[in-house]
Amino acid sequence: MTTAAVPLSAKSTRSAAGGRPDLGRIGRLFLPLALYLVFTVVPFYWMLLFALRPAGSTSLLPWPLTFEHFDTVWNGMGFRVYFQNSVWIALLTLLFVTFFALMGGYALARFRFRGQKLFLLALLCTQFVPGAMMLIPLFNIFQAFDLINSRWSLIIAETTFQLPLAMILMSGFVKNVPVELEESAMVDGCGRIRAFLAVVLPLLRPGIVAVGSFAFIGSWNNFLFALMFLNDPELQTVPVGLQTTIGENTVDFGALAAGGVVAAVPVVLVFAFVQKYLVQGMSAGAVKG
Amino acid sequence: MAVRRALTPYALITPTVLLLACFLVFPVGSVVYYALQHHVVNEPYDDAFVGLDNFRRMLGDEQFWHSLAFSAKWVCAEVALQLLLGLVLALIVNETFLGRAMARAMVFSPWAVSGVLTTSIWMLLYNPATGVFHYLAQLGVGDAATSVLGDPDTVFSAAVVAELWRGVPFFAILILADLQSVPKELYEAASMDGAGRLRSFRHVTLPHLRDAIVLATLLRSVWEFNNVDLLYTLTNGGPAGATTSLPLYVAQLARKSYDFGYGSALTTAAFVILLFCSVLYLRLSKFGTEK
C-alpha cells in the first residue's frame, strides 16, 4: 500500500513543520475522524461491557469483571457446538470458493474463449438475484438431494452465492501477475500447470488471502440459509444461536452480549489480519472489473 | 495439443457453471414457474396453473405497495448516507498521519459484522432501560425511556443508523481503493494550474472516482434492497408494519401462510424492478464511458 500523498496533506505538513498547530488539519481530519471512531467503537464497547459485567450492574466499566455470561452461552446455550459448526462450514466454504475462484479467475484472465463475455455477464447478473427470495426453491432442491439438515446444504449454497464475485476479484489478481513470467517458465519446459504452481501461485498470495477471507466472513455471518436448512440444534450455527438469545420473551442482555462477542471474535480477527489486502483486493477486481 | 488448449478454459469454469446452473439459475426459473401457479404448501391438492392471477392480486395488495415504498425509502436513505459518509471517511484515511493503519482497521471493522450481530449490538444500545439513551438522559440529554424501536416515528431512523454502522465501511474501502490509483501527476498539474483543494477535488478526484462510485452505489442498492437479516431480527417489520420491506414481506408470507405461488410472484416482480432500475441507472450515469 503506497502512502498516496494527496497535495492536501503535503501542504498541511509543511505548515505543521513551521511549528504552528495546524487548526485546519485538526478540523478537517482529526475531528471528523474522532467523531466517526466514537460511532464505530461505542457499539462494540457496549457489547463488551454487557458481556463482562455482572447482570444488573449499571457500571460503565466492566468491573467487577465476570465471565458468567460466557459460561452461560458457551456451556448452557450450546454456543460451543454452534461455534464448531460455524468454523467447519466457514472453512469448507473458504476452501471451495477459493479453489473454484482460482480456476475460473485464471480462465477469465489468461484465455480468450467463446462465450467468455456471456459468462462474465452471467456472473455479474447473479448479484441481482435476491438470495433471501431463493430460500424455498433451494429448500426443495436440497430436499430432493436429501441435504436438508446437513451442513452440506449451507456449504453448497454459500459457495454458489459467493463464487461469482470471488471469481471476478480473483481474475483481477491474476491479471496483475505479468504473463511473461509464466511464458518464460513454459519456454523453460514447464507445463502450464507447473508454471502456474511454481510462478503464479506464490505471487497470488495476497489475492488468495483476500478472497478466502471474504468467503470465510460471508459464510460465518450467514443467517437465513442456516435458519432455513438446518432444524437440528446440534447442527446450528452461531448467528442462529445468537438470534435465539434475542427471540426469548425476556432478553438476557448478558447472554446476548456474550453471544455477540463469540460471534464477532473470529470475523474481526480475520478482518484485522487481512484489512490491508482488502483495499488492494477491491482495486484489483471489483472496481476495474 | 491445440484442441486441448482450446478446451482448457471450459474445463476450468465447469464446476462454477454447474453450481450456478443447479443452485441459482434453476431456482430462479422455478420461482418464475411458481409465480404462475396457485401453490400453497399446506394445500397440496389445489395446485393449478393460474396465469397472471398472482400478479393481478399483487396490484391490488396494499401491503405490497406499502413494502415497495418502504424498500425504496430504505435503499435511498442507506445508499445516499453510506456514499456521503464513506467518501468523507475514505478521503480522511487516505491522508498520511500517525496511527493511520490503526484508525483504518478500527473504522472499517464493522464491515465484517453480520446483520444478526449488528442487531444484537444495537438492541443493547437502543434498549430504554439499559441503552445509551438511558445514560444520556441521566446526563440531562434527551428523554429517558425512549423506545426508539417501538415507536413508528423513530424506528426508521433507528434501523437506518444501525445499518449505516456496518455499511459505511464498505463504501469507504471501495472508494479508498480507487483513491490510491489516482495518478499523483494529475494533482501536481492541477496545483501548477493554481487549483485549490476544492477545485482539484472536483476536477481530478471526483471524475476519477466516478465509475467506482457508480458501481458501488449500484451493488449496494441491490444488496440493501435484498437485505433481510437486519430488519428481520431488529424490528421484524414492526411496529405495526412500519419497517416491512418487500423481501421481508415475502419471507413473512412464506412463513405464515405458506402461499408460495403469490410469494413467488412478488419475488419475480422485485427481480424485474431491480433489473429495470439498474439498467436505467447505468444508462443515466453513463457508466464506463470516456471521462
Coordinates of C-alpha atoms in Angstrom, one line a residue:
Chain A
M1 CA 0.0 0.0 0.0
T2 CA 1.5 3.3 -1.1
T3 CA 1.3 6.3 1.1
A4 CA -0.5 8.2 -1.7
A5 CA 0.2 11.8 -0.7
V6 CA -2.5 14.0 -1.9
P7 CA -1.4 17.6 -2.1
L8 CA -3.8 18.4 0.7
S9 CA -1.6 16.7 3.2
A10 CA 1.6 17.8 1.7
K11 CA 0.6 21.4 2.2
S12 CA -0.5 21.0 5.7
T13 CA 2.5 19.0 6.8
R14 CA 4.6 21.9 5.6
S15 CA 2.7 24.4 7.8
A16 CA 2.9 21.9 10.7
A17 CA 6.7 21.8 10.2
G18 CA 6.6 25.6 10.7
G19 CA 5.8 24.9 14.3
R20 CA 2.3 26.4 14.5
P21 CA -0.5 24.0 15.4
D22 CA -2.4 23.3 12.2
L23 CA -6.0 24.1 13.1
G24 CA -7.2 23.4 9.6
R25 CA -5.8 19.9 9.6
I26 CA -7.4 19.2 13.0
G27 CA -10.8 20.5 11.9
R28 CA -10.6 18.8 8.6
L29 CA -9.1 15.5 9.5
F30 CA -8.9 14.6 13.2
L31 CA -12.2 16.0 14.4
P32 CA -14.4 14.1 11.9
L33 CA -12.2 11.0 12.3
A34 CA -12.6 11.1 16.1
L35 CA -16.4 11.5 15.7
Y36 CA -16.6 8.6 13.4
L37 CA -14.3 6.5 15.7
V38 CA -16.8 7.1 18.5
F39 CA -19.7 6.0 16.3
T40 CA -17.7 2.8 15.4
V41 CA -16.3 1.9 18.7
V42 CA -19.1 2.7 21.2
P43 CA -21.4 -0.1 19.9
F44 CA -18.5 -2.6 20.2
Y45 CA -17.7 -1.3 23.7
W46 CA -21.3 -1.5 24.8
M47 CA -21.4 -5.2 23.8
L48 CA -18.2 -5.9 25.6
L49 CA -19.5 -4.0 28.7
F50 CA -22.6 -6.1 28.9
A51 CA -20.7 -9.3 28.3
L52 CA -18.2 -8.7 31.0
R53 CA -20.1 -7.0 33.9
P54 CA -22.4 -8.9 36.3
A55 CA -26.1 -9.0 35.5
G56 CA -27.9 -6.0 36.9
S57 CA -24.8 -3.8 37.1
T58 CA -25.1 -0.3 35.7
S59 CA -21.4 0.5 35.8
L60 CA -19.9 1.9 32.7
L61 CA -16.8 -0.1 33.2
P62 CA -16.7 -3.9 33.2
W63 CA -15.9 -4.0 36.8
P64 CA -16.1 -6.3 38.7
L65 CA -15.2 -8.5 35.8
T66 CA -17.2 -11.6 35.3
F67 CA -17.2 -14.4 32.8
E68 CA -20.5 -15.9 34.0
H69 CA -22.3 -14.8 30.7
F70 CA -19.7 -16.6 28.6
D71 CA -20.2 -19.7 30.7
T72 CA -24.0 -19.3 30.2
V73 CA -23.8 -19.1 26.4
W74 CA -20.9 -21.4 25.8
N75 CA -21.9 -24.3 28.0
G76 CA -25.5 -23.6 28.8
M77 CA -26.9 -22.3 25.5
G78 CA -24.9 -24.6 23.2
F79 CA -22.6 -22.0 21.7
R80 CA -19.7 -24.4 21.9
V81 CA -21.5 -26.6 19.4
Y82 CA -22.7 -23.7 17.2
F83 CA -19.1 -22.4 17.2
Q84 CA -17.6 -25.6 16.0
N85 CA -20.3 -26.0 13.3
S86 CA -19.7 -22.4 12.1
V87 CA -16.0 -22.9 11.9
W88 CA -16.3 -26.1 9.8
I89 CA -18.9 -24.6 7.5
A90 CA -16.9 -21.4 7.0
L91 CA -13.6 -23.2 6.5
L92 CA -15.0 -25.6 3.9
T93 CA -16.8 -22.7 2.1
L94 CA -13.5 -20.8 2.1
L95 CA -11.7 -23.8 0.6
F96 CA -14.3 -24.4 -2.2
V97 CA -14.8 -20.7 -3.1
T98 CA -11.0 -20.1 -3.2
F99 CA -10.3 -23.2 -5.3
F100 CA -13.1 -22.6 -7.9
A101 CA -12.4 -18.9 -8.0
L102 CA -8.7 -19.6 -8.8
M103 CA -9.7 -22.0 -11.6
G104 CA -12.3 -19.7 -13.1
G105 CA -10.4 -16.5 -12.4
Y106 CA -7.4 -17.9 -14.2
A107 CA -9.5 -18.9 -17.2
L108 CA -11.0 -15.4 -17.4
A109 CA -7.7 -13.6 -17.1
R110 CA -5.5 -15.8 -19.3
F111 CA -7.7 -17.2 -22.0
R112 CA -9.9 -15.8 -24.7
F113 CA -12.7 -18.2 -25.3
R114 CA -16.1 -18.3 -27.0
G115 CA -18.9 -17.4 -24.6
Q116 CA -16.5 -15.6 -22.3
K117 CA -18.4 -12.3 -22.4
L118 CA -21.6 -14.2 -21.7
F119 CA -20.1 -16.0 -18.8
L120 CA -18.8 -12.7 -17.3
L121 CA -22.2 -11.1 -17.8
A122 CA -23.9 -14.1 -16.1
L123 CA -21.5 -13.7 -13.1
L124 CA -22.5 -10.0 -12.8
C125 CA -26.2 -10.8 -13.1
T126 CA -26.0 -13.2 -10.2
Q127 CA -25.6 -10.1 -8.0
F128 CA -29.2 -9.1 -8.7
V129 CA -30.7 -12.4 -7.6
P130 CA -32.3 -11.9 -4.2
G131 CA -30.7 -14.6 -2.1
A132 CA -33.3 -14.4 0.6
M133 CA -36.0 -15.0 -2.0
M134 CA -34.3 -18.1 -3.3
L135 CA -34.9 -19.9 0.0
I136 CA -37.9 -22.0 -0.9
P137 CA -36.8 -23.3 -4.3
L138 CA -33.4 -24.0 -2.7
F139 CA -35.2 -25.8 0.1
N140 CA -37.0 -28.0 -2.5
I141 CA -33.7 -28.8 -4.3
F142 CA -31.9 -29.7 -1.1
Q143 CA -34.8 -31.9 -0.1
A144 CA -34.6 -33.7 -3.4
F145 CA -30.8 -34.3 -2.8
D146 CA -31.6 -35.3 0.8
L147 CA -29.4 -32.5 2.1
I148 CA -31.8 -30.8 4.5
N149 CA -30.3 -31.0 8.0
S150 CA -26.9 -31.5 6.5
R151 CA -24.2 -28.9 6.7
W152 CA -23.5 -29.5 3.1
S153 CA -26.6 -27.6 2.1
L154 CA -25.1 -24.5 3.7
I155 CA -21.7 -25.0 2.2
I156 CA -23.1 -25.5 -1.3
A157 CA -25.5 -22.5 -1.1
E158 CA -22.8 -20.2 0.3
T159 CA -20.3 -21.4 -2.2
T160 CA -22.7 -20.8 -5.1
F161 CA -23.7 -17.3 -3.9
Q162 CA -20.2 -16.1 -3.2
L163 CA -18.3 -17.6 -6.1
P164 CA -19.3 -15.1 -8.8
L165 CA -17.8 -12.1 -7.1
A166 CA -14.9 -14.0 -5.8
M167 CA -14.0 -15.1 -9.3
I168 CA -14.2 -11.6 -10.7
L169 CA -12.0 -10.5 -7.9
M170 CA -9.5 -13.3 -8.5
S171 CA -9.3 -12.7 -12.2
G172 CA -8.2 -9.1 -11.3
F173 CA -5.4 -10.5 -9.2
V174 CA -4.3 -12.9 -11.9
K175 CA -4.2 -10.1 -14.5
N176 CA -1.8 -8.3 -12.2
V177 CA 0.7 -11.1 -12.5
P178 CA 2.8 -10.4 -15.6
V179 CA 2.0 -13.1 -18.2
E180 CA 5.7 -13.1 -19.3
L181 CA 6.7 -14.8 -16.1
E182 CA 4.5 -17.7 -16.9
E183 CA 5.5 -17.8 -20.6
S184 CA 9.2 -17.9 -19.8
A185 CA 8.7 -20.7 -17.4
M186 CA 6.8 -22.6 -20.1
V187 CA 9.7 -21.9 -22.6
D188 CA 12.0 -23.4 -20.0
G189 CA 10.0 -26.6 -20.3
C190 CA 7.3 -26.3 -17.6
G191 CA 3.8 -27.4 -18.4
R192 CA 1.1 -24.9 -17.8
I193 CA 0.1 -26.4 -14.5
R194 CA 3.7 -26.5 -13.2
A195 CA 4.2 -22.9 -14.4
F196 CA 1.1 -21.9 -12.6
L197 CA 2.0 -23.6 -9.4
A198 CA 5.6 -22.5 -9.4
V199 CA 5.4 -19.0 -10.7
V200 CA 1.8 -17.6 -10.5
L201 CA 0.5 -19.1 -7.3
P202 CA 3.2 -17.6 -5.0
L203 CA 2.5 -14.1 -6.5
L204 CA -1.2 -14.6 -6.0
R205 CA -0.9 -15.0 -2.2
P206 CA -2.5 -11.6 -1.3
G207 CA -5.4 -12.3 -3.7
I208 CA -5.9 -15.8 -2.3
V209 CA -5.9 -14.4 1.3
A210 CA -8.3 -11.6 0.4
V211 CA -10.8 -13.9 -1.5
G212 CA -10.6 -16.6 1.1
S213 CA -11.2 -14.2 3.9
F214 CA -14.3 -12.7 2.2
A215 CA -15.6 -16.2 1.8
F216 CA -14.9 -17.1 5.4
I217 CA -16.6 -13.9 6.7
G218 CA -19.6 -14.2 4.4
S219 CA -20.2 -17.8 5.4
W220 CA -19.6 -17.2 9.1
N221 CA -22.2 -14.5 9.0
N222 CA -24.9 -16.3 7.1
F223 CA -28.2 -16.4 8.9
L224 CA -31.1 -17.2 6.7
F225 CA -29.7 -20.3 5.0
A226 CA -28.8 -21.8 8.4
L227 CA -32.2 -20.9 9.8
M228 CA -34.0 -22.4 6.8
F229 CA -32.0 -25.6 6.0
L230 CA -31.0 -26.8 9.5
N231 CA -33.5 -27.7 12.1
D232 CA -31.4 -29.9 14.4
P233 CA -30.0 -27.7 17.2
E234 CA -26.9 -29.9 17.1
L235 CA -26.2 -28.6 13.6
Q236 CA -27.0 -24.9 14.2
T237 CA -24.5 -22.1 13.6
V238 CA -23.6 -19.0 15.7
P239 CA -25.8 -16.4 14.0
V240 CA -28.9 -18.6 14.6
G241 CA -27.8 -19.2 18.2
L242 CA -27.5 -15.5 18.6
Q243 CA -31.0 -15.0 17.3
T244 CA -32.4 -17.4 19.8
T245 CA -31.0 -15.3 22.7
I246 CA -32.9 -12.4 21.2
G247 CA -36.1 -14.3 20.5
E248 CA -37.0 -15.2 24.0
N249 CA -39.6 -13.2 25.9
T250 CA -37.2 -11.8 28.5
V251 CA -34.0 -10.8 26.9
D252 CA -30.9 -11.8 28.9
F253 CA -28.7 -8.9 28.0
G254 CA -25.6 -10.5 29.4
A255 CA -26.1 -13.7 27.3
L256 CA -27.0 -11.7 24.2
A257 CA -23.8 -9.6 24.6
A258 CA -21.6 -12.6 25.3
G259 CA -23.0 -14.5 22.3
G260 CA -22.3 -11.4 20.3
V261 CA -18.7 -11.4 21.4
V262 CA -18.4 -15.1 20.4
A263 CA -19.9 -14.3 17.0
A264 CA -17.7 -11.2 16.5
V265 CA -14.3 -12.5 17.5
P266 CA -13.4 -14.8 14.5
V267 CA -14.5 -12.3 11.9
V268 CA -13.0 -9.3 13.5
L269 CA -9.7 -11.2 13.9
V270 CA -9.8 -12.3 10.3
F271 CA -10.6 -8.8 9.3
A272 CA -7.7 -7.3 11.3
F273 CA -5.4 -9.7 9.6
V274 CA -6.5 -9.0 6.1
Q275 CA -7.6 -5.4 6.1
K276 CA -4.6 -4.2 4.2
Y277 CA -5.2 -6.7 1.4
L278 CA -8.8 -5.6 1.4
V279 CA -8.1 -2.3 -0.3
Q280 CA -5.8 -3.9 -2.8
G281 CA -8.4 -6.6 -3.5
M282 CA -11.1 -4.1 -4.2
S283 CA -9.0 -2.1 -6.6
A284 CA -7.7 -5.2 -8.3
G285 CA -11.0 -6.8 -9.0
A286 CA -14.3 -5.3 -8.2
V287 CA -13.7 -1.8 -9.4
K288 CA -11.7 -2.4 -12.5
G289 CA -13.9 -5.3 -13.4
Chain B
M1 CA -2.4 -30.0 -28.3
A2 CA -4.3 -27.2 -29.9
V3 CA -7.6 -28.8 -29.1
R4 CA -6.6 -29.4 -25.5
R5 CA -5.6 -25.7 -25.3
A6 CA -8.9 -24.6 -26.6
L7 CA -10.8 -26.8 -24.1
T8 CA -8.8 -25.7 -21.0
P9 CA -10.8 -22.6 -20.2
Y10 CA -14.1 -24.5 -20.4
A11 CA -12.7 -27.2 -18.1
L12 CA -11.7 -24.5 -15.6
I13 CA -15.1 -22.9 -15.5
T14 CA -17.1 -26.1 -15.5
P15 CA -17.5 -26.5 -11.7
T16 CA -18.8 -22.9 -11.4
V17 CA -21.2 -23.3 -14.3
L18 CA -22.6 -26.5 -12.8
L19 CA -23.0 -24.9 -9.4
L20 CA -24.6 -21.8 -10.8
A21 CA -26.9 -23.8 -13.0
C22 CA -28.2 -26.1 -10.3
F23 CA -28.4 -23.7 -7.3
L24 CA -29.0 -20.3 -8.9
V25 CA -30.4 -20.5 -12.4
F26 CA -32.7 -23.4 -11.8
P27 CA -34.2 -21.9 -8.6
V28 CA -34.7 -18.6 -10.4
G29 CA -36.6 -20.4 -13.1
S30 CA -38.7 -22.3 -10.6
V31 CA -39.6 -19.1 -8.9
V32 CA -41.0 -17.7 -12.2
Y33 CA -42.8 -21.1 -12.7
Y34 CA -44.4 -21.0 -9.3
A35 CA -45.5 -17.4 -9.8
L36 CA -47.8 -18.6 -12.5
Q37 CA -49.3 -21.3 -10.2
H38 CA -51.7 -21.4 -7.3
H39 CA -49.3 -23.1 -4.9
V40 CA -49.9 -23.1 -1.2
V41 CA -47.6 -25.6 0.6
N42 CA -50.1 -26.9 3.1
E43 CA -52.9 -27.2 0.4
P44 CA -51.0 -29.5 -2.0
Y45 CA -54.1 -30.7 -3.9
D46 CA -55.1 -27.2 -5.1
D47 CA -52.1 -26.6 -7.3
A48 CA -53.1 -25.3 -10.6
F49 CA -51.9 -23.1 -13.4
V50 CA -53.5 -19.7 -12.9
G51 CA -51.6 -17.5 -15.4
L52 CA -51.2 -13.9 -14.2
D53 CA -53.7 -14.1 -11.3
N54 CA -51.0 -13.8 -8.7
F55 CA -49.8 -10.6 -10.4
R56 CA -53.3 -9.2 -10.6
R57 CA -53.7 -9.9 -6.9
M58 CA -50.4 -8.1 -6.3
L59 CA -51.5 -4.9 -7.9
G60 CA -54.5 -4.7 -5.6
D61 CA -52.5 -5.6 -2.5
E62 CA -52.0 -2.6 -0.3
Q63 CA -49.2 -4.3 1.8
F64 CA -47.3 -4.9 -1.5
W65 CA -47.3 -1.2 -2.4
H66 CA -46.5 -0.3 1.2
S67 CA -43.5 -2.6 1.4
L68 CA -42.3 -1.5 -2.0
A69 CA -42.4 2.2 -0.9
F70 CA -40.6 1.3 2.3
S71 CA -37.9 -0.6 0.3
A72 CA -37.4 2.4 -2.0
K73 CA -37.1 4.8 1.0
W74 CA -34.7 2.4 2.8
V75 CA -32.4 2.0 -0.2
C76 CA -32.3 5.7 -1.0
A77 CA -31.6 6.7 2.6
E78 CA -29.0 3.9 3.2
V79 CA -27.1 4.4 -0.1
A80 CA -27.1 8.2 -0.1
L81 CA -25.8 8.3 3.5
Q82 CA -23.4 5.5 3.1
L83 CA -21.9 7.1 0.0
L84 CA -21.6 10.5 1.6
L85 CA -20.0 9.3 4.9
G86 CA -18.0 6.6 3.1
L87 CA -16.5 9.3 0.7
V88 CA -15.6 11.6 3.6
L89 CA -14.1 8.7 5.6
A90 CA -12.1 7.4 2.6
L91 CA -10.7 10.9 2.0
I92 CA -9.7 11.2 5.6
V93 CA -8.0 7.8 6.0
N94 CA -6.2 8.3 2.6
E95 CA -4.2 11.2 4.2
T96 CA -0.9 10.4 5.9
F97 CA -0.9 10.7 9.6
L98 CA 0.4 8.9 12.6
G99 CA -1.8 6.0 13.6
R100 CA -3.5 5.8 10.2
A101 CA -3.3 2.0 9.9
M102 CA -4.8 1.6 13.3
A103 CA -7.6 4.1 12.5
R104 CA -8.3 2.3 9.3
A105 CA -8.6 -1.1 11.0
M106 CA -10.9 0.4 13.6
V107 CA -13.3 2.3 11.4
F108 CA -13.5 -0.5 8.8
S109 CA -14.1 -3.3 11.3
P110 CA -17.9 -3.3 11.4
W111 CA -17.8 -4.3 7.7
A112 CA -17.0 -7.8 8.9
V113 CA -20.0 -8.0 11.2
S114 CA -23.3 -9.7 10.3
G115 CA -26.8 -8.5 10.3
V116 CA -27.8 -10.5 13.3
L117 CA -24.8 -9.3 15.3
T118 CA -25.5 -5.7 14.3
T119 CA -29.0 -6.3 15.6
S120 CA -27.7 -7.7 18.9
I121 CA -25.4 -4.8 19.4
W122 CA -27.9 -2.1 18.6
M123 CA -30.7 -3.7 20.6
L124 CA -28.4 -3.3 23.6
L125 CA -27.8 0.3 22.7
Y126 CA -31.4 1.2 21.9
N127 CA -32.9 -0.5 24.9
P128 CA -34.7 2.1 27.0
A129 CA -33.6 0.5 30.3
T130 CA -30.0 -0.2 29.6
G131 CA -29.0 1.6 26.4
V132 CA -27.1 4.8 25.7
F133 CA -30.3 6.9 25.8
H134 CA -30.8 5.9 29.4
Y135 CA -27.3 7.1 30.3
L136 CA -27.6 10.3 28.2
A137 CA -30.9 11.1 30.0
Q138 CA -29.0 10.8 33.3
L139 CA -26.6 13.5 32.0
G140 CA -29.6 15.6 31.1
V141 CA -29.6 14.9 27.3
G142 CA -32.8 13.8 25.8
D143 CA -35.7 11.8 27.3
A144 CA -35.3 8.7 29.4
A145 CA -37.3 5.6 28.5
T146 CA -37.5 6.4 24.8
S147 CA -38.0 3.2 23.0
V148 CA -36.8 4.1 19.5
L149 CA -37.6 0.6 18.1
G150 CA -41.1 0.6 19.5
D151 CA -42.1 4.0 18.1
P152 CA -43.3 4.1 14.4
D153 CA -41.9 7.6 14.2
T154 CA -38.3 6.7 15.2
V155 CA -37.9 3.1 14.1
F156 CA -36.9 4.0 10.6
S157 CA -34.1 6.3 11.6
A158 CA -33.0 3.8 14.3
A159 CA -32.8 1.0 11.7
V160 CA -31.0 3.2 9.2
V161 CA -28.4 4.2 11.7
A162 CA -27.7 0.6 12.7
E163 CA -27.3 -0.5 9.1
L164 CA -25.1 2.6 8.4
W165 CA -22.8 1.4 11.1
R166 CA -21.8 -1.7 9.1
G167 CA -22.5 -0.2 5.6
V168 CA -20.3 2.9 5.6
P169 CA -17.0 0.9 5.8
F170 CA -17.9 -0.9 2.5
F171 CA -18.1 2.3 0.6
A172 CA -15.1 3.7 2.3
I173 CA -13.0 0.7 1.4
L174 CA -14.1 0.7 -2.2
I175 CA -13.5 4.4 -2.6
L176 CA -10.2 4.3 -0.8
A177 CA -9.1 1.6 -3.2
D178 CA -9.8 3.8 -6.1
L179 CA -8.3 6.9 -4.5
Q180 CA -5.0 5.2 -4.3
S181 CA -4.9 4.8 -8.1
V182 CA -5.3 8.5 -8.9
P183 CA -2.0 9.4 -10.6
K184 CA -0.2 11.9 -8.5
E185 CA 0.9 13.9 -11.6
L186 CA -2.7 14.9 -12.0
Y187 CA -2.7 16.7 -8.6
E188 CA 0.7 18.2 -9.4
A189 CA -0.6 19.5 -12.7
A190 CA -3.7 20.8 -11.0
S191 CA -1.8 22.7 -8.3
M192 CA 0.6 24.1 -11.0
D193 CA -2.5 25.5 -12.7
G194 CA -3.4 27.1 -9.4
A195 CA -6.2 24.9 -8.4
G196 CA -7.1 24.9 -4.7
R197 CA -8.0 21.9 -2.7
L198 CA -11.7 22.0 -3.5
R199 CA -11.1 22.5 -7.2
S200 CA -8.7 19.7 -7.6
F201 CA -11.1 17.5 -5.7
R202 CA -13.9 18.4 -8.1
H203 CA -11.9 18.2 -11.3
V204 CA -9.4 15.5 -10.5
T205 CA -10.6 13.3 -7.7
L206 CA -14.3 13.1 -8.4
P207 CA -14.1 12.3 -12.2
H208 CA -11.6 9.6 -11.4
L209 CA -13.9 8.1 -8.8
R210 CA -17.0 8.2 -11.0
D211 CA -17.0 4.6 -12.2
A212 CA -16.2 3.2 -8.7
I213 CA -19.0 5.3 -7.2
V214 CA -21.5 4.2 -9.8
L215 CA -20.6 0.5 -9.3
A216 CA -20.6 0.8 -5.6
T217 CA -23.9 2.6 -5.3
L218 CA -25.5 0.1 -7.7
L219 CA -24.2 -3.0 -5.9
R220 CA -25.0 -1.6 -2.6
S221 CA -28.6 -0.6 -3.7
V222 CA -29.2 -4.2 -4.8
W223 CA -27.8 -5.6 -1.5
E224 CA -29.7 -3.1 0.6
F225 CA -32.9 -3.9 -1.3
N226 CA -32.4 -7.6 -0.8
N227 CA -31.1 -7.4 2.7
V228 CA -33.4 -9.2 5.1
D229 CA -31.4 -10.4 8.2
L230 CA -31.1 -7.0 9.8
L231 CA -34.7 -5.9 9.6
Y232 CA -35.9 -9.4 10.2
T233 CA -34.1 -9.6 13.6
L234 CA -34.1 -5.9 14.6
T235 CA -37.8 -5.0 14.1
N236 CA -39.3 -8.0 12.3
G237 CA -41.1 -5.4 10.1
G238 CA -42.8 -3.6 13.1
P239 CA -44.1 -1.8 14.9
A240 CA -47.3 -2.1 13.0
G241 CA -45.6 -2.9 9.7
A242 CA -43.7 0.4 9.7
T243 CA -40.4 -1.4 8.6
T244 CA -41.6 -4.2 6.4
S245 CA -39.5 -4.2 3.3
L246 CA -40.6 -6.1 0.2
P247 CA -38.3 -9.1 0.7
L248 CA -39.3 -9.2 4.4
Y249 CA -43.0 -9.2 3.3
V250 CA -42.3 -12.2 1.0
A251 CA -40.4 -14.0 3.8
Q252 CA -43.3 -13.4 6.2
L253 CA -45.8 -14.5 3.6
A254 CA -43.9 -17.8 3.0
R255 CA -43.6 -18.4 6.8
K256 CA -47.1 -17.5 7.9
S257 CA -49.4 -18.5 5.0
Y258 CA -47.2 -20.8 3.0
D259 CA -48.6 -19.2 -0.1
F260 CA -45.6 -19.8 -2.3
G261 CA -47.3 -19.0 -5.6
Y262 CA -48.1 -15.5 -4.5
G263 CA -44.7 -15.1 -2.8
S264 CA -43.0 -16.1 -6.0
A265 CA -45.0 -13.6 -7.9
L266 CA -43.8 -10.9 -5.6
T267 CA -40.2 -12.2 -5.9
T268 CA -40.4 -12.1 -9.7
A269 CA -41.8 -8.5 -9.5
A270 CA -38.9 -7.5 -7.2
F271 CA -36.4 -9.0 -9.6
V272 CA -37.8 -7.2 -12.6
I273 CA -38.0 -3.9 -10.7
L274 CA -34.3 -4.2 -9.6
L275 CA -33.2 -5.1 -13.1
F276 CA -35.1 -2.2 -14.7
C277 CA -33.8 0.3 -12.2
S278 CA -30.2 -1.0 -12.5
V279 CA -30.2 -0.7 -16.3
L280 CA -31.8 2.7 -16.1
Y281 CA -29.2 3.8 -13.6
L282 CA -26.3 2.6 -15.7
R283 CA -27.6 4.4 -18.7
L284 CA -28.2 7.6 -16.9
S285 CA -24.8 7.6 -15.2
K286 CA -23.0 6.8 -18.4
F287 CA -21.1 4.1 -16.7
G288 CA -17.9 3.0 -18.4
T289 CA -17.9 5.9 -21.0
E290 CA -14.8 8.0 -21.5
K291 CA -14.2 10.5 -18.8

